[in-house]
CSV table of C-alpha atoms in Angstrom, one decimal:
chain,number,residue,atom,x,y,z
A,25,UNK,CA,13.7,1.4,12.8
A,26,UNK,CA,13.5,1.6,9.1
A,27,UNK,CA,12.2,4.6,7.2
A,28,UNK,CA,12.1,6.0,3.6
A,29,UNK,CA,12.3,9.5,2.4
A,30,UNK,CA,10.8,10.5,-1.0
A,31,UNK,CA,12.3,13.7,-2.3
A,32,UNK,CA,9.7,15.7,-4.2
A,33,UNK,CA,6.0,15.4,-3.4
A,34,UNK,CA,5.2,16.3,-7.0
A,35,UNK,CA,7.2,15.7,-10.1
A,36,UNK,CA,6.2,16.8,-13.6
A,37,UNK,CA,7.8,15.5,-16.8
A,38,UNK,CA,7.0,15.9,-20.5
A,39,UNK,CA,5.7,12.9,-22.4
A,40,UNK,CA,8.7,11.0,-23.7
A,41,UNK,CA,11.1,12.4,-21.2
A,42,UNK,CA,13.0,10.5,-18.5
A,43,UNK,CA,11.2,9.8,-15.3
A,44,UNK,CA,13.2,9.9,-12.1
A,45,UNK,CA,11.6,9.5,-8.7
A,46,UNK,CA,13.8,9.6,-5.7
A,47,UNK,CA,13.8,7.4,-2.6
A,48,UNK,CA,16.4,7.2,0.2
A,49,UNK,CA,16.1,4.7,3.0
A,50,UNK,CA,17.3,4.3,6.5
A,51,UNK,CA,17.6,0.8,7.9
A,52,UNK,CA,19.6,-0.9,10.5
A,53,UNK,CA,19.8,-4.1,8.6
A,54,UNK,CA,19.9,-4.9,4.8
A,55,UNK,CA,16.5,-3.8,3.7
A,56,UNK,CA,13.9,-5.1,1.3
A,57,UNK,CA,12.7,-2.1,-0.9
A,58,UNK,CA,9.6,-1.7,-2.9
A,59,UNK,CA,8.0,0.7,-5.3
A,60,UNK,CA,4.2,0.8,-5.5
A,61,UNK,CA,2.0,2.8,-7.9
A,62,UNK,CA,-1.5,4.0,-7.1
A,63,UNK,CA,-3.7,5.2,-10.0
A,64,UNK,CA,-6.6,7.5,-9.2
A,65,UNK,CA,-9.4,5.8,-7.2
A,66,UNK,CA,-7.5,2.5,-7.1
A,67,UNK,CA,-5.5,0.5,-4.7
A,68,UNK,CA,-1.7,0.1,-4.7
A,69,UNK,CA,0.1,-2.1,-7.3
A,70,UNK,CA,3.6,-3.4,-6.9
A,71,UNK,CA,5.9,-2.0,-9.6
A,72,UNK,CA,9.1,-3.7,-8.4
A,73,UNK,CA,11.0,-4.9,-5.4
A,74,UNK,CA,14.6,-5.3,-4.3
A,75,UNK,CA,15.3,-8.4,-2.1
A,76,UNK,CA,19.2,-8.5,-2.0
A,77,UNK,CA,19.7,-10.2,-5.3
A,78,UNK,CA,20.5,-8.0,-8.3
A,79,UNK,CA,21.0,-4.4,-7.5
A,80,UNK,CA,19.3,-3.3,-10.8
A,81,UNK,CA,15.7,-4.3,-10.6
A,82,UNK,CA,13.3,-4.3,-13.5
A,83,UNK,CA,9.6,-3.9,-13.0
A,84,UNK,CA,6.4,-3.7,-14.8
A,85,UNK,CA,5.5,-0.9,-17.3
A,86,UNK,CA,9.1,-0.2,-18.2
A,87,UNK,CA,10.2,1.0,-14.8
A,88,UNK,CA,13.4,0.0,-13.1
A,89,UNK,CA,15.2,0.9,-9.9
A,90,UNK,CA,18.8,0.6,-8.7
A,91,UNK,CA,19.8,-0.2,-5.2
A,92,UNK,CA,22.8,1.8,-4.2
A,93,UNK,CA,24.0,0.9,-0.7
A,94,UNK,CA,26.7,3.6,-0.6
A,95,UNK,CA,24.0,6.3,-1.2
A,96,UNK,CA,21.2,4.5,0.7
A,97,UNK,CA,19.1,5.1,-2.4
A,98,UNK,CA,16.5,3.2,-4.5
A,99,UNK,CA,15.5,5.7,-7.2
A,100,UNK,CA,12.8,4.7,-9.7
A,101,UNK,CA,13.4,5.5,-13.4
A,102,UNK,CA,11.7,5.1,-16.7
A,103,UNK,CA,13.4,6.2,-20.0
A,104,UNK,CA,10.3,7.6,-21.7
A,105,UNK,CA,7.2,8.8,-19.9
A,106,UNK,CA,3.8,7.9,-21.1
A,107,UNK,CA,0.6,9.7,-20.3
A,108,UNK,CA,-0.6,6.5,-18.6
A,109,UNK,CA,2.2,6.8,-16.0
A,110,UNK,CA,0.4,9.7,-14.2
A,111,UNK,CA,-0.2,8.4,-10.7
A,112,UNK,CA,1.0,8.5,-7.1
A,113,UNK,CA,4.2,6.5,-6.5
A,114,UNK,CA,5.2,5.1,-3.0
A,115,UNK,CA,8.5,3.8,-2.0
A,116,UNK,CA,8.4,1.3,0.9
A,117,UNK,CA,10.9,-0.5,3.1
A,118,UNK,CA,10.8,-3.7,5.1
A,119,UNK,CA,13.5,-5.0,7.4
A,120,UNK,CA,14.6,-8.5,6.2
A,121,UNK,CA,11.4,-8.8,4.2
A,122,UNK,CA,9.5,-10.2,7.1
A,123,UNK,CA,8.5,-7.0,8.9
A,124,UNK,CA,5.7,-4.6,8.2
A,125,UNK,CA,6.1,-2.2,5.3
A,126,UNK,CA,7.0,1.4,6.0
A,127,UNK,CA,5.8,3.7,3.2
A,128,UNK,CA,7.2,7.0,2.1
A,129,UNK,CA,5.0,10.0,1.8
A,130,UNK,CA,4.5,9.5,-1.9
A,131,UNK,CA,5.3,11.4,-5.1
A,132,UNK,CA,2.6,12.5,-7.5
A,133,UNK,CA,3.8,12.1,-11.1
A,134,UNK,CA,2.2,14.4,-13.7
A,135,UNK,CA,2.9,13.9,-17.4
A,136,UNK,CA,2.8,17.0,-19.6
A,137,UNK,CA,1.5,16.4,-23.2
B,1,UNK,CA,-7.0,-15.1,-10.0
B,2,UNK,CA,-4.8,-12.4,-8.5
B,3,UNK,CA,-7.5,-10.1,-7.2
B,4,UNK,CA,-8.6,-8.7,-3.9
B,5,UNK,CA,-12.2,-7.6,-4.0
B,6,UNK,CA,-13.6,-5.0,-1.7
B,7,UNK,CA,-17.2,-4.0,-1.2
B,8,UNK,CA,-18.7,-1.5,-1.1
B,9,UNK,CA,-16.6,0.9,-3.2
B,10,UNK,CA,-18.3,3.9,-1.6
B,11,UNK,CA,-20.0,4.2,1.8
B,12,UNK,CA,-21.7,7.2,3.5
B,13,UNK,CA,-22.7,6.8,7.1
B,14,UNK,CA,-23.8,8.8,10.0
B,15,UNK,CA,-22.0,8.9,13.3
B,16,UNK,CA,-24.6,6.6,14.9
B,17,UNK,CA,-24.7,4.0,12.1
B,18,UNK,CA,-23.2,0.5,12.1
B,19,UNK,CA,-21.8,-0.7,8.8
B,20,UNK,CA,-19.2,-3.2,7.5
B,21,UNK,CA,-16.6,-3.3,4.9
B,22,UNK,CA,-15.8,-6.6,3.2
B,23,UNK,CA,-12.8,-8.0,1.5
B,24,UNK,CA,-12.3,-11.3,-0.3
B,25,UNK,CA,-9.3,-13.0,-1.9
B,26,UNK,CA,-9.0,-16.4,-3.5
B,27,UNK,CA,-5.2,-16.6,-4.0
B,28,UNK,CA,-4.7,-18.9,-1.0
B,29,UNK,CA,-3.0,-16.2,0.9
B,30,UNK,CA,-2.7,-16.6,4.7
B,31,UNK,CA,-2.2,-13.0,5.7
B,32,UNK,CA,-4.7,-10.2,5.2
B,33,UNK,CA,-4.4,-6.6,6.1
B,34,UNK,CA,-6.5,-3.5,6.6
B,35,UNK,CA,-5.0,-0.1,5.8
B,36,UNK,CA,-6.4,3.4,6.1
B,37,UNK,CA,-5.4,6.1,3.6
B,38,UNK,CA,-6.2,9.7,4.0
B,39,UNK,CA,-6.0,12.0,0.9
B,40,UNK,CA,-2.5,12.7,-0.3
B,41,UNK,CA,-1.0,10.4,2.4
B,42,UNK,CA,0.5,6.9,2.4
B,43,UNK,CA,-1.5,4.0,3.7
B,44,UNK,CA,-1.4,3.4,7.4
B,45,UNK,CA,-1.5,-0.2,8.7
B,46,UNK,CA,-4.5,-0.9,11.0
B,47,UNK,CA,-4.8,-4.6,11.5
B,48,UNK,CA,-3.2,-7.8,10.3
B,49,UNK,CA,-4.6,-11.3,10.3
B,50,UNK,CA,-2.3,-14.3,9.9
B,51,UNK,CA,-3.9,-17.7,9.5
B,52,UNK,CA,-7.2,-16.2,10.5
B,53,UNK,CA,-5.9,-14.9,13.8
B,54,UNK,CA,-5.4,-11.2,14.7
B,55,UNK,CA,-1.6,-10.7,14.7
B,56,UNK,CA,-1.3,-6.9,14.7
B,57,UNK,CA,-3.5,-4.1,16.0
B,58,UNK,CA,-1.9,-0.8,15.4
B,59,UNK,CA,-3.6,0.8,18.4
B,60,UNK,CA,-6.8,1.4,16.4
B,61,UNK,CA,-9.8,2.8,18.2
B,62,UNK,CA,-12.4,0.2,19.3
B,63,UNK,CA,-15.0,1.8,17.0
B,64,UNK,CA,-13.2,-0.2,14.3
B,65,UNK,CA,-13.6,-4.0,14.8
B,66,UNK,CA,-12.0,-6.5,12.4
B,67,UNK,CA,-13.1,-10.0,11.8
B,68,UNK,CA,-11.7,-12.9,9.7
B,69,UNK,CA,-14.5,-15.5,9.3
B,70,UNK,CA,-12.3,-17.7,7.1
B,71,UNK,CA,-9.0,-17.7,5.2
B,72,UNK,CA,-10.6,-15.9,2.2
B,73,UNK,CA,-12.7,-13.2,3.9
B,74,UNK,CA,-11.9,-10.1,6.0
B,75,UNK,CA,-14.4,-7.7,7.4
B,76,UNK,CA,-14.1,-4.4,9.1
B,77,UNK,CA,-17.1,-3.5,11.3
B,78,UNK,CA,-17.7,0.2,11.8
B,79,UNK,CA,-19.6,1.8,14.7
B,80,UNK,CA,-20.0,5.3,16.1
B,81,UNK,CA,-17.4,6.7,13.7
B,82,UNK,CA,-16.2,10.3,13.6
B,83,UNK,CA,-15.9,12.6,10.6
B,84,UNK,CA,-12.2,12.3,10.8
B,85,UNK,CA,-12.5,8.6,10.1
B,86,UNK,CA,-13.5,9.5,6.5
B,87,UNK,CA,-10.8,7.9,4.3
B,88,UNK,CA,-10.0,5.2,1.8
B,89,UNK,CA,-9.9,1.8,3.5
B,90,UNK,CA,-7.7,-0.7,1.7
B,91,UNK,CA,-7.6,-4.4,2.1
B,92,UNK,CA,-4.5,-6.4,1.1
B,93,UNK,CA,-3.3,-9.9,1.2
B,94,UNK,CA,0.0,-11.7,1.0
B,95,UNK,CA,1.3,-15.3,0.8
B,96,UNK,CA,2.3,-15.2,4.5
B,97,UNK,CA,2.8,-12.6,7.2
B,98,UNK,CA,4.8,-9.8,5.5
B,99,UNK,CA,6.2,-12.4,3.1
B,100,UNK,CA,5.8,-11.9,-0.6
B,101,UNK,CA,4.1,-9.2,-2.5
B,102,UNK,CA,1.1,-7.3,-1.0
B,103,UNK,CA,-1.9,-7.5,-3.3
B,104,UNK,CA,-4.2,-4.6,-2.7
B,105,UNK,CA,-7.9,-4.2,-3.4
B,106,UNK,CA,-9.3,-1.0,-4.9
B,107,UNK,CA,-10.5,0.2,-1.6
B,108,UNK,CA,-13.7,1.4,0.0
B,109,UNK,CA,-14.1,5.1,0.2
B,110,UNK,CA,-15.8,6.0,3.5
B,111,UNK,CA,-17.5,9.3,4.3
B,112,UNK,CA,-18.7,9.9,7.8
B,113,UNK,CA,-21.3,12.7,8.2
């Protein structure tokens, strides 16, 4: 069964600094991987997804993630943090893209002015 | 139109009340989902409808009763809930069953007294 582990339930970065949110997956088959963002009092919004095409995936709001099979990782990065990036971020995995999503426990990103 | 609309946004009910949560999408999606999200936790899948038929019930207690009147609407009927059922209830839709991006509504925040 697939699963994802998000290291760090809470990450704080200064405005303008690099954002790095970690996600490691466990899957018996090549997975589909997703990053979702949840702003306060809102639903989830898809940031980006990996579906076995390019290993470097670019998403919305300047975020990107790199699929590394050797490290079983799909870390989310953004070169320069903005105050508006403060939110909860969830990594999720799906086997073959046609199975239900399994979410990680989430990482709360705080931006320090 | 890429929205999933949920009503009401907030609901307070007693343990003997009967209430309903509503969800609507006009993207032509054939799969619709109910998730439950407790504070600081990832969403948990409750029910999935595909082509207006219940495809997945994640062993949810019978006090939660889903209904899909047509391809655009999804209801969640609530009866005799417990305080521990207080949570954010998220509706989502996708092109087909676990195919394509999940579009989430903003959620209905339920408080059971």
